[in-house]
Coordinates of C-alpha atoms in Angstrom, one line a residue:
Chain A
X1 CA -24.2 -20.6 -10.1
X2 CA -21.3 -23.0 -10.3
X3 CA -22.0 -23.8 -13.9
X4 CA -20.3 -20.7 -15.4
X5 CA -17.2 -21.0 -13.2
X6 CA -13.8 -21.6 -14.8
X7 CA -12.0 -24.3 -12.8
X8 CA -8.6 -22.7 -13.2
X9 CA -10.0 -19.6 -11.5
X10 CA -11.3 -21.6 -8.6
X11 CA -8.0 -23.3 -8.0
X12 CA -6.7 -19.8 -7.6
X13 CA -9.2 -19.2 -4.7
X14 CA -6.9 -20.7 -2.1
X15 CA -5.4 -18.9 0.8
X16 CA -1.6 -18.4 1.0
X17 CA 0.2 -20.9 3.2
X18 CA 0.7 -20.0 6.9
X19 CA 4.5 -19.4 6.4
X20 CA 3.9 -16.9 3.7
X21 CA 1.1 -15.1 5.7
X22 CA 3.5 -14.9 8.7
X23 CA 6.4 -13.6 6.6
X24 CA 4.3 -10.8 5.0
X25 CA 1.8 -9.9 7.6
X26 CA 1.4 -11.5 11.0
X27 CA 5.0 -12.1 12.1
X28 CA 6.6 -9.3 10.0
X29 CA 7.7 -6.3 12.1
X30 CA 8.9 -2.8 11.6
X31 CA 12.6 -3.0 12.3
X32 CA 14.7 -0.3 14.0
X33 CA 18.0 -2.1 14.1
X34 CA 19.6 -4.3 11.5
X35 CA 22.3 -6.9 11.4
X36 CA 25.6 -5.8 9.8
X37 CA 24.9 -7.9 6.8
X38 CA 25.1 -6.5 3.2
X39 CA 22.0 -6.4 1.1
X40 CA 22.6 -7.4 -2.5
X41 CA 21.4 -4.9 -5.1
X42 CA 19.8 -7.8 -6.8
X43 CA 17.3 -8.2 -4.0
X44 CA 16.4 -4.5 -4.1
X45 CA 15.7 -5.0 -7.8
X46 CA 13.7 -8.1 -7.2
X47 CA 11.5 -6.3 -4.6
X48 CA 10.8 -3.4 -6.9
X49 CA 10.1 -5.7 -9.7
X50 CA 7.4 -7.4 -7.6
X51 CA 6.1 -4.1 -6.2
X52 CA 5.5 -2.6 -9.6
X53 CA 3.1 -5.3 -10.5
X54 CA 0.6 -4.0 -7.9
X55 CA -2.4 -2.0 -9.3
X56 CA -2.4 1.8 -9.8
X57 CA -5.1 4.0 -11.3
X58 CA -4.8 4.1 -15.1
X59 CA -1.5 2.1 -14.6
X60 CA 0.3 5.3 -13.8
X61 CA 3.1 3.9 -11.6
X62 CA 4.3 7.2 -10.1
X63 CA 6.6 5.6 -7.5
X64 CA 10.2 6.6 -7.7
X65 CA 12.9 5.2 -5.4
X66 CA 16.4 6.3 -4.5
X67 CA 18.3 3.5 -2.8
X68 CA 21.1 4.9 -0.6
X69 CA 23.6 2.2 -0.2
X70 CA 26.9 4.2 0.3
X71 CA 27.9 6.1 3.4
X72 CA 28.3 9.2 1.3
X73 CA 24.7 9.0 0.0
X74 CA 23.3 8.3 3.5
X75 CA 25.2 11.3 4.9
X76 CA 23.3 13.5 2.5
X77 CA 20.1 12.4 4.1
X78 CA 21.2 13.0 7.7
X79 CA 20.2 16.7 8.0
X80 CA 16.6 15.9 7.0
X81 CA 16.0 13.3 9.6
X82 CA 14.2 13.8 12.9
X83 CA 16.4 13.0 15.8
X84 CA 14.4 9.9 16.8
X85 CA 15.0 8.4 13.3
X86 CA 18.7 9.4 13.0
X87 CA 20.4 6.4 14.5
X88 CA 18.2 3.7 13.0
X89 CA 18.3 5.3 9.5
X90 CA 22.1 5.9 9.5
X91 CA 22.6 2.4 10.7
X92 CA 20.5 0.6 8.1
X93 CA 22.4 -1.2 5.3
X94 CA 20.1 0.4 2.7
X95 CA 17.8 3.4 3.0
X96 CA 15.2 3.8 0.3
X97 CA 13.8 7.3 -0.3
X98 CA 10.4 6.8 -1.9
X99 CA 8.7 9.6 -3.8
X100 CA 6.1 10.1 -6.5
X101 CA 6.6 11.8 -9.8
X102 CA 4.2 14.6 -10.4
X103 CA 4.8 14.2 -14.1
X104 CA 4.1 10.5 -14.2
X105 CA 1.8 11.2 -17.1
X106 CA 4.7 11.6 -19.5
X107 CA 4.9 7.7 -19.4
X108 CA 1.2 7.2 -20.0
X109 CA 1.3 6.8 -23.8
X110 CA 3.5 3.8 -23.1
X111 CA 1.8 2.5 -19.9
X112 CA -1.8 3.0 -21.1
X113 CA -1.6 3.0 -24.9
X114 CA -5.3 2.4 -25.6
X115 CA -6.5 5.7 -24.0
X116 CA -5.4 9.4 -24.1
X117 CA -4.8 9.5 -20.3
X118 CA -1.8 11.8 -20.6
X119 CA -3.7 15.0 -21.5
X120 CA -6.2 14.5 -18.7
X121 CA -3.4 14.8 -16.1
X122 CA -1.0 17.1 -18.0
X123 CA -3.8 19.7 -18.3
X124 CA -4.8 19.5 -14.6
X125 CA -1.8 19.7 -12.3
X126 CA -4.0 19.5 -9.1
X127 CA -5.5 16.2 -10.3
X128 CA -2.1 14.9 -11.3
X129 CA -0.6 15.8 -7.9
X130 CA -3.5 14.1 -6.0
X131 CA -3.4 11.0 -8.2
X132 CA 0.4 10.8 -7.9
X133 CA 0.3 11.0 -4.1
X134 CA -2.5 8.4 -3.9
X135 CA -1.0 5.9 -6.3
X136 CA 2.6 6.5 -5.3
X137 CA 1.5 5.7 -1.7
X138 CA -0.2 2.5 -2.7
X139 CA 3.1 1.5 -4.4
X140 CA 5.1 2.3 -1.2
X141 CA 2.9 -0.3 0.6
X142 CA 3.3 -2.8 -2.2
X143 CA 7.1 -2.2 -2.0
X144 CA 7.2 -2.8 1.8
X145 CA 5.4 -6.1 1.4
X146 CA 7.6 -7.0 -1.6
X147 CA 10.8 -6.4 0.5
X148 CA 9.4 -8.8 3.0
X149 CA 8.5 -11.2 0.2
X150 CA 12.2 -11.3 -1.0
X151 CA 13.3 -12.0 2.5
X152 CA 14.3 -8.6 3.7
X153 CA 13.0 -6.5 6.6
X154 CA 11.7 -3.0 6.3
X155 CA 11.5 -0.1 8.8
X156 CA 9.4 2.6 7.2
X157 CA 9.6 6.1 8.7
X158 CA 7.8 9.4 8.0
X159 CA 9.7 11.5 10.5
X160 CA 11.8 13.6 8.3
X161 CA 11.7 17.0 6.5
X162 CA 10.3 16.3 3.0
X163 CA 11.3 19.8 1.7
X164 CA 15.0 19.1 2.7
X165 CA 14.9 15.7 1.1
X166 CA 13.5 17.2 -2.1
X167 CA 16.1 20.0 -2.3
X168 CA 18.9 17.5 -1.8
X169 CA 17.7 14.5 -3.8
X170 CA 15.0 15.7 -6.2
X171 CA 16.3 19.2 -7.2
X172 CA 14.3 19.2 -10.5
X173 CA 11.1 19.7 -8.4
X174 CA 8.9 17.1 -10.1
X175 CA 9.3 14.4 -7.5
X176 CA 7.8 14.7 -4.0
X177 CA 9.3 12.7 -1.1
X178 CA 6.9 10.3 0.5
X179 CA 8.1 7.5 2.9
X180 CA 11.7 6.5 3.8
X181 CA 12.2 2.8 4.2
X182 CA 15.2 1.4 6.1
X183 CA 16.1 -2.0 4.7
X184 CA 18.2 -4.9 5.9
X185 CA 18.1 -8.0 8.0
X186 CA 16.3 -7.0 11.1
X187 CA 17.7 -7.7 14.6
X188 CA 14.8 -9.3 16.5
X189 CA 16.6 -8.6 19.8
X190 CA 16.0 -4.9 19.3
X191 CA 12.3 -5.1 18.6
X192 CA 9.8 -3.4 20.9
X193 CA 6.6 -5.5 21.7
X194 CA 4.1 -5.3 18.9
X195 CA 1.6 -2.4 19.3
X196 CA -2.1 -3.1 19.4
X197 CA -4.5 -3.1 16.4
X198 CA -8.0 -1.9 16.1
X199 CA -10.8 -4.5 16.1
X200 CA -12.8 -5.4 13.0
X201 CA -15.8 -3.4 14.2
X202 CA -13.7 -0.3 14.9
X203 CA -12.5 -0.4 11.3
X204 CA -15.3 -1.9 9.3
X205 CA -19.0 -2.4 8.8
X206 CA -20.7 -4.9 6.6
X207 CA -23.8 -3.5 4.9
Chain B
X1 CA 30.3 -9.6 10.4
X2 CA 28.4 -12.8 10.7
X3 CA 29.4 -13.3 14.3
X4 CA 26.7 -11.0 15.8
X5 CA 23.8 -12.4 13.8
X6 CA 21.0 -14.3 15.4
X7 CA 20.4 -17.5 13.5
X8 CA 16.6 -17.3 13.9
X9 CA 16.7 -14.0 12.1
X10 CA 18.7 -15.4 9.3
X11 CA 16.3 -18.2 8.7
X12 CA 13.7 -15.5 8.2
X13 CA 15.7 -14.1 5.3
X14 CA 14.3 -16.4 2.7
X15 CA 12.1 -15.4 -0.2
X16 CA 8.5 -16.4 -0.4
X17 CA 7.8 -19.5 -2.5
X18 CA 7.0 -19.0 -6.2
X19 CA 3.3 -19.8 -5.8
X20 CA 2.9 -17.2 -3.1
X21 CA 4.7 -14.6 -5.2
X22 CA 2.5 -15.4 -8.2
X23 CA -0.7 -15.2 -6.1
X24 CA 0.2 -11.8 -4.6
X25 CA 2.2 -10.0 -7.3
X26 CA 3.1 -11.5 -10.6
X27 CA 0.0 -13.5 -11.6
X28 CA -2.5 -11.5 -9.7
X29 CA -4.6 -9.2 -11.8
X30 CA -7.1 -6.3 -11.4
X31 CA -10.4 -7.9 -12.1
X32 CA -13.4 -6.3 -13.8
X33 CA -15.7 -9.2 -13.9
X34 CA -16.4 -11.8 -11.2
X35 CA -17.9 -15.2 -11.1
X36 CA -21.4 -15.5 -9.5
X37 CA -20.0 -17.0 -6.3
X38 CA -20.7 -15.7 -2.9
X39 CA -17.9 -14.3 -0.8
X40 CA -18.1 -15.4 2.8
X41 CA -18.0 -12.5 5.4
X42 CA -15.4 -14.5 7.2
X43 CA -12.9 -14.1 4.3
X44 CA -13.4 -10.3 4.4
X45 CA -12.7 -10.3 8.1
X46 CA -9.6 -12.5 7.6
X47 CA -8.3 -10.1 4.9
X48 CA -8.8 -7.0 7.1
X49 CA -7.2 -8.8 10.0
X50 CA -4.1 -9.4 7.8
X51 CA -4.1 -5.9 6.4
X52 CA -4.2 -4.2 9.7
X53 CA -0.9 -5.8 10.7
X54 CA 0.9 -3.6 8.1
X55 CA 2.9 -0.7 9.4
X56 CA 1.5 2.9 9.7
X57 CA 3.1 6.0 11.2
X58 CA 2.7 6.1 14.9
X59 CA 0.5 3.0 14.5
X60 CA -2.4 5.3 13.6
X61 CA -4.4 2.8 11.5
X62 CA -6.8 5.4 9.9
X63 CA -8.3 2.9 7.4
X64 CA -12.0 2.5 7.6
X65 CA -14.0 0.1 5.3
X66 CA -17.6 -0.3 4.4
X67 CA -18.3 -3.7 2.8
X68 CA -21.4 -3.4 0.6
X69 CA -22.7 -7.0 0.3
X70 CA -26.4 -6.4 -0.2
X71 CA -28.1 -5.1 -3.4
X72 CA -29.7 -2.3 -1.4
X73 CA -26.3 -1.1 -0.1
X74 CA -24.7 -1.3 -3.6
X75 CA -27.5 0.7 -5.1
X76 CA -26.7 3.5 -2.8
X77 CA -23.3 3.7 -4.4
X78 CA -24.5 3.7 -8.0
X79 CA -25.0 7.5 -8.4
X80 CA -21.4 8.2 -7.4
X81 CA -19.8 5.8 -9.9
X82 CA -18.3 7.0 -13.2
X83 CA -20.0 5.3 -16.1
X84 CA -17.0 3.1 -17.0
X85 CA -17.0 1.7 -13.5
X86 CA -20.8 1.1 -13.2
X87 CA -21.2 -2.4 -14.6
X88 CA -18.2 -3.9 -13.0
X89 CA -18.9 -2.4 -9.6
X90 CA -22.6 -3.2 -9.5
X91 CA -21.8 -6.8 -10.6
X92 CA -19.2 -7.5 -8.0
X93 CA -20.2 -9.8 -5.1
X94 CA -18.8 -7.4 -2.6
X95 CA -17.8 -3.7 -3.0
X96 CA -15.5 -2.3 -0.3
X97 CA -15.5 1.5 0.1
X98 CA -12.3 2.4 1.8
X99 CA -11.8 5.7 3.6
X100 CA -9.6 7.2 6.2
X101 CA -10.6 8.7 9.5
X102 CA -9.5 12.3 10.0
X103 CA -10.0 11.7 13.7
X104 CA -7.9 8.6 13.9
X105 CA -6.0 10.3 16.8
X106 CA -8.9 9.5 19.1
X107 CA -7.6 5.9 19.2
X108 CA -3.9 6.8 19.7
X109 CA -4.0 6.6 23.5
X110 CA -4.8 2.9 23.0
X111 CA -2.8 2.3 19.8
X112 CA 0.4 4.1 20.9
X113 CA 0.1 4.2 24.7
X114 CA 3.8 5.1 25.4
X115 CA 3.6 8.6 23.8
X116 CA 1.2 11.5 23.7
X117 CA 0.7 11.3 20.0
X118 CA -3.0 12.3 20.2
X119 CA -2.5 16.0 20.9
X120 CA 0.1 16.4 18.1
X121 CA -2.6 15.5 15.6
X122 CA -5.7 16.8 17.4
X123 CA -4.1 20.3 17.6
X124 CA -3.1 20.3 13.9
X125 CA -6.0 19.3 11.6
X126 CA -3.8 19.8 8.5
X127 CA -1.2 17.4 9.7
X128 CA -3.9 15.0 10.8
X129 CA -5.5 15.1 7.3
X130 CA -2.2 14.6 5.5
X131 CA -1.2 11.8 7.8
X132 CA -4.6 10.1 7.5
X133 CA -4.4 10.2 3.7
X134 CA -0.9 8.8 3.6
X135 CA -1.3 6.0 6.1
X136 CA -4.9 5.2 5.1
X137 CA -3.6 4.7 1.5
X138 CA -0.8 2.5 2.6
X139 CA -3.4 0.4 4.4
X140 CA -5.5 0.2 1.2
X141 CA -2.6 -1.4 -0.6
X142 CA -2.0 -3.8 2.3
X143 CA -5.7 -4.7 2.1
X144 CA -5.6 -5.3 -1.7
X145 CA -2.7 -7.8 -1.2
X146 CA -4.4 -9.3 1.9
X147 CA -7.5 -10.0 -0.2
X148 CA -5.3 -11.9 -2.6
X149 CA -3.6 -13.6 0.3
X150 CA -6.9 -15.1 1.5
X151 CA -7.7 -16.3 -2.1
X152 CA -9.9 -13.5 -3.3
X153 CA -9.5 -11.2 -6.3
X154 CA -9.7 -7.4 -6.2
X155 CA -10.6 -4.8 -8.7
X156 CA -9.7 -1.4 -7.2
X157 CA -11.1 1.7 -8.8
X158 CA -10.8 5.4 -8.2
X159 CA -13.3 6.6 -10.8
X160 CA -16.1 7.8 -8.6
X161 CA -17.2 11.1 -7.0
X162 CA -15.8 11.1 -3.5
X163 CA -18.0 13.9 -2.3
X164 CA -21.1 11.9 -3.3
X165 CA -19.8 8.8 -1.5
X166 CA -19.0 10.8 1.6
X167 CA -22.5 12.4 1.7
X168 CA -24.1 9.0 1.3
X169 CA -22.0 6.8 3.4
X170 CA -19.9 9.0 5.8
X171 CA -22.4 11.8 6.7
X172 CA -20.6 12.7 9.9
X173 CA -17.9 14.3 7.9
X174 CA -14.8 12.8 9.6
X175 CA -14.2 10.0 7.0
X176 CA -12.8 10.8 3.6
X177 CA -13.5 8.3 0.8
X178 CA -10.3 6.8 -0.8
X179 CA -10.3 3.8 -3.1
X180 CA -13.2 1.5 -3.9
X181 CA -12.4 -2.2 -4.2
X182 CA -14.5 -4.7 -6.1
X183 CA -14.1 -8.1 -4.5
X184 CA -14.9 -11.6 -5.6
X185 CA -13.6 -14.5 -7.6
X186 CA -12.3 -13.0 -10.8
X187 CA -13.3 -14.3 -14.2
X188 CA -10.1 -14.7 -16.1
X189 CA -11.9 -14.9 -19.4
X190 CA -12.8 -11.2 -19.0
X191 CA -9.3 -10.0 -18.3
X192 CA -7.6 -7.6 -20.7
X193 CA -3.9 -8.3 -21.5
X194 CA -1.7 -7.0 -18.7
X195 CA -0.5 -3.5 -19.2
X196 CA 3.3 -2.7 -19.3
X197 CA 5.4 -1.7 -16.3
X198 CA 8.3 0.7 -16.1
X199 CA 11.8 -0.6 -16.0
X200 CA 13.9 -0.5 -12.9
X201 CA 16.0 2.4 -14.2
X202 CA 12.9 4.4 -15.0
X203 CA 11.7 4.0 -11.4
X204 CA 14.9 3.8 -9.3
X205 CA 18.5 4.8 -8.9
X206 CA 21.1 3.1 -6.6
X207 CA 23.4 5.7 -4.9

């Protein structure tokens, strides 16, 4: 079996170092309070540049992001937030509204030039909407981990009124609001204890 | 502003090293062909143990995974696969069928003990289904990156008949099929050139 293995590939088969695993997964936490430190726009760009490398079906990349960095922009979001998310969101240095573009297929001639993928979605709005939601949500998760990868902390929330967000920020109607992510340098002193996780056998079976 | 910052937190604000970024994002690829090398079950467990640390709304963790490692198990999947995904999936050392549990709320008294989150979802099946799809899909993306983090390669696909997968593998009806992930040690020689990505300004705006 080993004979047909490319050694360059095998070198790739190493786990990440412990520090990287901690930063992305095991020590990273959802933050509800952030230090009063500015977040450079360049880091937001870096994080999105990493996130967009994650795989999507037919390379459709439906994720769209509005980064609210000014007080004026954040105040436009206030009426859509559930009360429990008001203080932490208005207090975050940056608030990212993620959404997915129902008309992502307009980009497919560029993104997937070797196939006519555009017409398959353009002719079937239900399929396009399901696929945009699925792939746009995968990209939200890539983006959360990418924010951590560039050294930022994330506090994703879903407790808001998506219809209000869409009316205010996506009035053209082709972008659906998905997850809001509060972004900054998290204040560890304000963390709650970590909540439990399911065991392997509660989540998975090996057949 | 710097005065109220905890120095331990600031040390955390460093980017991942270049090797880790390459392994997770920039050099990682969706693989369609794998070397004939076995994948230890322990690595699958390690990857899921990392993935489950990623955030979900109300800590609901709806992701469920069936790891098909035997030929018998993989053959059960064959009739549900689109023809373009047949060879690569049947040839993968491990095939993970990911799904999300519509009754994830049964675990909430354990997962979120300080709130009565269970009744909010148990009494509203539409909300539960939307939330399970959204959070279960975030967890699929955490899992794809976690597989890369433990040194494996992933080839996620959505080209299959979910109803057939559910009838065959989730006959109780409470788990919906989401993304199938082919897993192994990818054969770089069989990769296509990487497809393009959208630019920052096509995906995002800073307000």
